[in-house]
Structures are given as C-alpha cells and as structure tokens.
mmCIF file of C-alpha atoms in Angstrom:
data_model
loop_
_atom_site.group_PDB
_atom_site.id
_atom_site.type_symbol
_atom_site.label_atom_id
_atom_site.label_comp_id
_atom_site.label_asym_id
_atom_site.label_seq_id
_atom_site.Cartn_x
_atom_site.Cartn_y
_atom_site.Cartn_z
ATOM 1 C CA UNK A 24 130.443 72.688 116.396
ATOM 2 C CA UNK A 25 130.525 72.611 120.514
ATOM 3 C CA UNK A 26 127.888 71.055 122.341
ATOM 4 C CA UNK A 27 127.210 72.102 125.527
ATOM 5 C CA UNK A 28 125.960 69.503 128.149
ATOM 6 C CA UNK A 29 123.998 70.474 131.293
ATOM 7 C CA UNK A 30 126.966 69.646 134.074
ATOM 8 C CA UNK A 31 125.728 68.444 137.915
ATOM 9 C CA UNK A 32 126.662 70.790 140.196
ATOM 10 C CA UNK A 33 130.365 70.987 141.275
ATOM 11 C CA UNK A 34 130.892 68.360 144.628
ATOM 12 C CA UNK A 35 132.180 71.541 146.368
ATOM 13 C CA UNK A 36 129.142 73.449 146.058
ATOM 14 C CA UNK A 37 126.918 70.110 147.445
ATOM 15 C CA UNK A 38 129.433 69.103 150.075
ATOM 16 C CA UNK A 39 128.636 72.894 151.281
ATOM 17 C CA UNK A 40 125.652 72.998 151.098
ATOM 18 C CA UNK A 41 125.414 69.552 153.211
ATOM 19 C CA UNK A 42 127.188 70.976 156.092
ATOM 20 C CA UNK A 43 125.865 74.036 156.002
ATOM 21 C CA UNK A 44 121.994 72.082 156.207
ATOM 22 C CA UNK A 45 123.788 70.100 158.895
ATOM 23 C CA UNK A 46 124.957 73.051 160.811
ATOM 24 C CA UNK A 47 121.596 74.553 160.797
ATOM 25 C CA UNK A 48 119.286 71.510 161.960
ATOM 26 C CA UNK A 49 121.758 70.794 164.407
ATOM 27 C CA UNK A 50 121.558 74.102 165.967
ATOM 28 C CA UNK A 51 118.129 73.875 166.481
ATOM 29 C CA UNK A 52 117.937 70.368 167.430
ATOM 30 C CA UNK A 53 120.763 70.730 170.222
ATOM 31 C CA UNK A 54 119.106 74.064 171.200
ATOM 32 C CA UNK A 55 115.472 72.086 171.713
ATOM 33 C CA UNK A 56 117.253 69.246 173.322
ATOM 34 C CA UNK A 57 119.143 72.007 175.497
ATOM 35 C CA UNK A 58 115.697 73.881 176.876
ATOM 36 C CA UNK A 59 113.698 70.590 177.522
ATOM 37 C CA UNK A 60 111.433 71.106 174.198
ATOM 38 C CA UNK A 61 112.706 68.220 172.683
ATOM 39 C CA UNK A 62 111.260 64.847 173.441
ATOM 40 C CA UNK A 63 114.173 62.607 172.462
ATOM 41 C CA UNK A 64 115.545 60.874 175.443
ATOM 42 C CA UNK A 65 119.139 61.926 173.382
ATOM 43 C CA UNK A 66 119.869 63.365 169.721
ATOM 44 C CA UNK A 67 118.940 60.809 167.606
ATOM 45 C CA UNK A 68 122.253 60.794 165.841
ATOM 46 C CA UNK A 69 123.963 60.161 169.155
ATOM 47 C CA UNK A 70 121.754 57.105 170.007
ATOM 48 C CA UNK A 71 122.649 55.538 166.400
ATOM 49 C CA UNK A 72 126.532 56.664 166.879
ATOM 50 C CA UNK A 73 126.594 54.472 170.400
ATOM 51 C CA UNK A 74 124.209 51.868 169.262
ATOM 52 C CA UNK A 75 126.861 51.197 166.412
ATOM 53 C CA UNK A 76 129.833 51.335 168.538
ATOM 54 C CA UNK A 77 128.336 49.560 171.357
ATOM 55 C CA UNK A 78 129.169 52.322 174.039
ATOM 56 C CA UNK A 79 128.461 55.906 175.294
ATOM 57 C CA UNK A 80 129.769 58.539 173.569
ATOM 58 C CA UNK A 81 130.114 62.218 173.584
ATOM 59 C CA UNK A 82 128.014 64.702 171.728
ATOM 60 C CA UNK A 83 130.600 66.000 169.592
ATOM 61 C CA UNK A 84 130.446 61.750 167.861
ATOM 62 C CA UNK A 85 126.568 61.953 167.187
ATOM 63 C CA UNK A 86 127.146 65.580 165.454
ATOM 64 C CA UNK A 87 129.793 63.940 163.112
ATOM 65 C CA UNK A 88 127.377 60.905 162.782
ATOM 66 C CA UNK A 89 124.143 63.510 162.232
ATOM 67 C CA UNK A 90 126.385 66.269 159.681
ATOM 68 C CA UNK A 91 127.563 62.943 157.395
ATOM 69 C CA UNK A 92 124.053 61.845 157.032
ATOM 70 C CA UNK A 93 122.651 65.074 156.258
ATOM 71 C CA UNK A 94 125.435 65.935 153.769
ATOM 72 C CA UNK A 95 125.537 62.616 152.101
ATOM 73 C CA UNK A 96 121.612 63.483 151.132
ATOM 74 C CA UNK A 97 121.986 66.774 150.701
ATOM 75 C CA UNK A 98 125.412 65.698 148.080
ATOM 76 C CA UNK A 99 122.191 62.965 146.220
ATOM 77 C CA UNK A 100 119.894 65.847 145.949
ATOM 78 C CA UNK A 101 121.638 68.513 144.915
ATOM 79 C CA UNK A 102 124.354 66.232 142.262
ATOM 80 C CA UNK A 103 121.598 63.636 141.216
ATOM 81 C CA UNK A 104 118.293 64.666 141.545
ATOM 82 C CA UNK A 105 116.357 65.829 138.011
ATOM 83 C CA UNK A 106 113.892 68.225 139.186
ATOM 84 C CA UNK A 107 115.035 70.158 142.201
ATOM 85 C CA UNK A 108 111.893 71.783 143.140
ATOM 86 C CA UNK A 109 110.436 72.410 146.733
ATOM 87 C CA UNK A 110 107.770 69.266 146.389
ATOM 88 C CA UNK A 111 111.099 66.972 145.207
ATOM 89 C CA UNK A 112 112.921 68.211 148.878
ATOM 90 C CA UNK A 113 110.302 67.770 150.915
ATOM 91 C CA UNK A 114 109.499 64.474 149.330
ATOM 92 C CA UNK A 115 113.022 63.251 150.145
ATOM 93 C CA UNK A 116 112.374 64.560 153.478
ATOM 94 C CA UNK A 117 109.942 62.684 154.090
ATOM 95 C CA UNK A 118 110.607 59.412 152.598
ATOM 96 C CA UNK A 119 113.935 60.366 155.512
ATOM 97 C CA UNK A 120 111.295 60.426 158.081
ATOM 98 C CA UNK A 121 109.298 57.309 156.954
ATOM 99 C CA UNK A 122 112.738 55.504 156.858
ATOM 100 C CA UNK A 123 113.757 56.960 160.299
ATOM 101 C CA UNK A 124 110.267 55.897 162.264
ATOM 102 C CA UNK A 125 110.319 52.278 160.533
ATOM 103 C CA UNK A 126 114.448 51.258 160.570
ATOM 104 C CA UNK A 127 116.490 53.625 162.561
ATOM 105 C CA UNK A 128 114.119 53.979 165.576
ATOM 106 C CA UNK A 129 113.522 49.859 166.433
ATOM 107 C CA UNK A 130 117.446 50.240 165.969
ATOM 108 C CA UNK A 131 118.428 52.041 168.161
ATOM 109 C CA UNK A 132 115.732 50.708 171.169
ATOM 110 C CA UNK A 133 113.373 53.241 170.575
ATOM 111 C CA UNK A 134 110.537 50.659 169.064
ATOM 112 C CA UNK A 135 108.540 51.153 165.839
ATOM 113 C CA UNK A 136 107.927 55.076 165.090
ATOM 114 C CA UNK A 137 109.777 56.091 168.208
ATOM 115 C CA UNK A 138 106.794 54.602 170.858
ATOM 116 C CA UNK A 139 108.567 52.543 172.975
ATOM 117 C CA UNK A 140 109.979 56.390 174.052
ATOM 118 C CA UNK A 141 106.352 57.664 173.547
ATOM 119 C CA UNK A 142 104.038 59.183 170.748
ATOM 120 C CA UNK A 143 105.503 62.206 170.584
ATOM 121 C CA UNK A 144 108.367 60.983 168.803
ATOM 122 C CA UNK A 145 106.430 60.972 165.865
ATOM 123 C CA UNK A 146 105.413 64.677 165.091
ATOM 124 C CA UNK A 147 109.333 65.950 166.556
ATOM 125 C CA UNK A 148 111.118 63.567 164.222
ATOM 126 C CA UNK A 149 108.563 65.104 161.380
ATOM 127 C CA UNK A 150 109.968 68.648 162.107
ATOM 128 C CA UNK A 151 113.642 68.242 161.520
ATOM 129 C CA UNK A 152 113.133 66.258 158.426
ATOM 130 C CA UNK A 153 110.444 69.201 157.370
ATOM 131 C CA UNK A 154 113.663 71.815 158.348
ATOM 132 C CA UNK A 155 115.976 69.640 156.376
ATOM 133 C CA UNK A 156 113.482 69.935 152.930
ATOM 134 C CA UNK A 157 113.230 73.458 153.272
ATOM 135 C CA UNK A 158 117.014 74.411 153.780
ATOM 136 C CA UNK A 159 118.288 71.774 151.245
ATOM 137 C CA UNK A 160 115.994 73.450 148.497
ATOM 138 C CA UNK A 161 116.699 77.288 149.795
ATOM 139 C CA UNK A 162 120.434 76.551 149.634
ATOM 140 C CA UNK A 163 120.397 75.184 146.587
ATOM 141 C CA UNK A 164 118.354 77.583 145.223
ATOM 142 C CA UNK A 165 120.363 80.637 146.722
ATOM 143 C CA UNK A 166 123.810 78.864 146.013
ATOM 144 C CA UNK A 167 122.446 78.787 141.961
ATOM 145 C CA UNK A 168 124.162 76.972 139.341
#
C-alpha cells in the first residue's frame, strides 16, 4: 500500500513567486519615490545596502538587496508556513513592519520607527508591507499546488 504525503511546494514555484512579489512592490515603491509621494529620504533597501557596505551605491544594489529579502520570505511562507490563509500573510507582514520600525530603521540612521526622518515613516512603511501580504497570498493562491 502507497502512502501519499502532503509535499511543500516545489522551491521553483516559491523562488517565483518571491521575485515576482519583489518585482511588483518595487515597481510601486520606485514609482512613489519617482513622483515625490514617497516620504523616504531613499528606498529603504538602498539605505540598508550602503549602510552595510559603508558607501553610496546605485539603485540597481538596493533592488538586489530589497528582491532577496522579499523572496527569502516569500520562499518561508509559501515552503513552511501551515496555514496559508490571507490573516497568516498579512500577519507576517506585519510582524515585517514591526521588525522594520524597531531594528532596520535605528540601523540605518533613520531612529526608532523611522522619526528621526519624520512621522510619516510610519504609515508608508505600513503600506508596502500591507502590498507584500496581499501579493504573497494572491500568488500563492493563483500559482495553486
């Protein structure tokens, strides 16, 4: 008698999805950045790429920084997480956002929650993390076992 057990979902099909989430935020992050919308004084993933390396860099270095973030969660949600529902990806979104505001933003200058830069920090890192929750579970709904 075969028993069947319930394989993750092939590394392929969450390495895809990760850039594909990457692509997506980033579009509309550089694009808000681009028309003045944005209140970051750079992309965030650009301010962690030089703070790590000590020195400027170009954009084309934060994007590689920001799509290897966003893929490496995407990879832990979609290979490892039980219960993929919407409430599960928007949690991890936002435990992303609490961990941005309390480590990532003092590290890169920026102060506590992003208010050495200002206030406003606060609610535009909330909506690419929210963006992030809702493509991670729509791809890997659409994308399917």
């Amino acid at each position: 008698m075969t028993q069947t057990a319930s394989a993750k979902p092939s590394w392929t099909r969450a390495i895809g999805i990760g850039i594909v989430v990457s692509v997506l935020t980033a579009i509309v992050m550089v694009a808000l950045l681009k028309t003045g919308i944005s209140p970051f004084p750079k992309p965030p993933s650009l301010a962690f790429a030089e703070t790590l390396l000590g020195r400027p860099l170009p954009m084309p270095v934060g994007l590689l920084f920001h799509t290897v973030y966003v893929t490496f969660w995407s990879v832990v949600f979609v290979r490892y997480f039980p219960r993929k529902t919407l409430p599960t990806a928007l949690g991890l979104a936002a435990v992303l956002w609490v961990v941005i505001l309390v480590v990532f933003f003092p590290v890169v200058g920026w102060g506590l929650a992003g208010l050495a830069i200002g206030p406003q920090l606060i609610p535009a890192s909330a909506l690419p993390h929210l963006l992030f929750g809702l493509l991670l579970w729509g791809l890997d709904r659409y994308f399917g076992k």
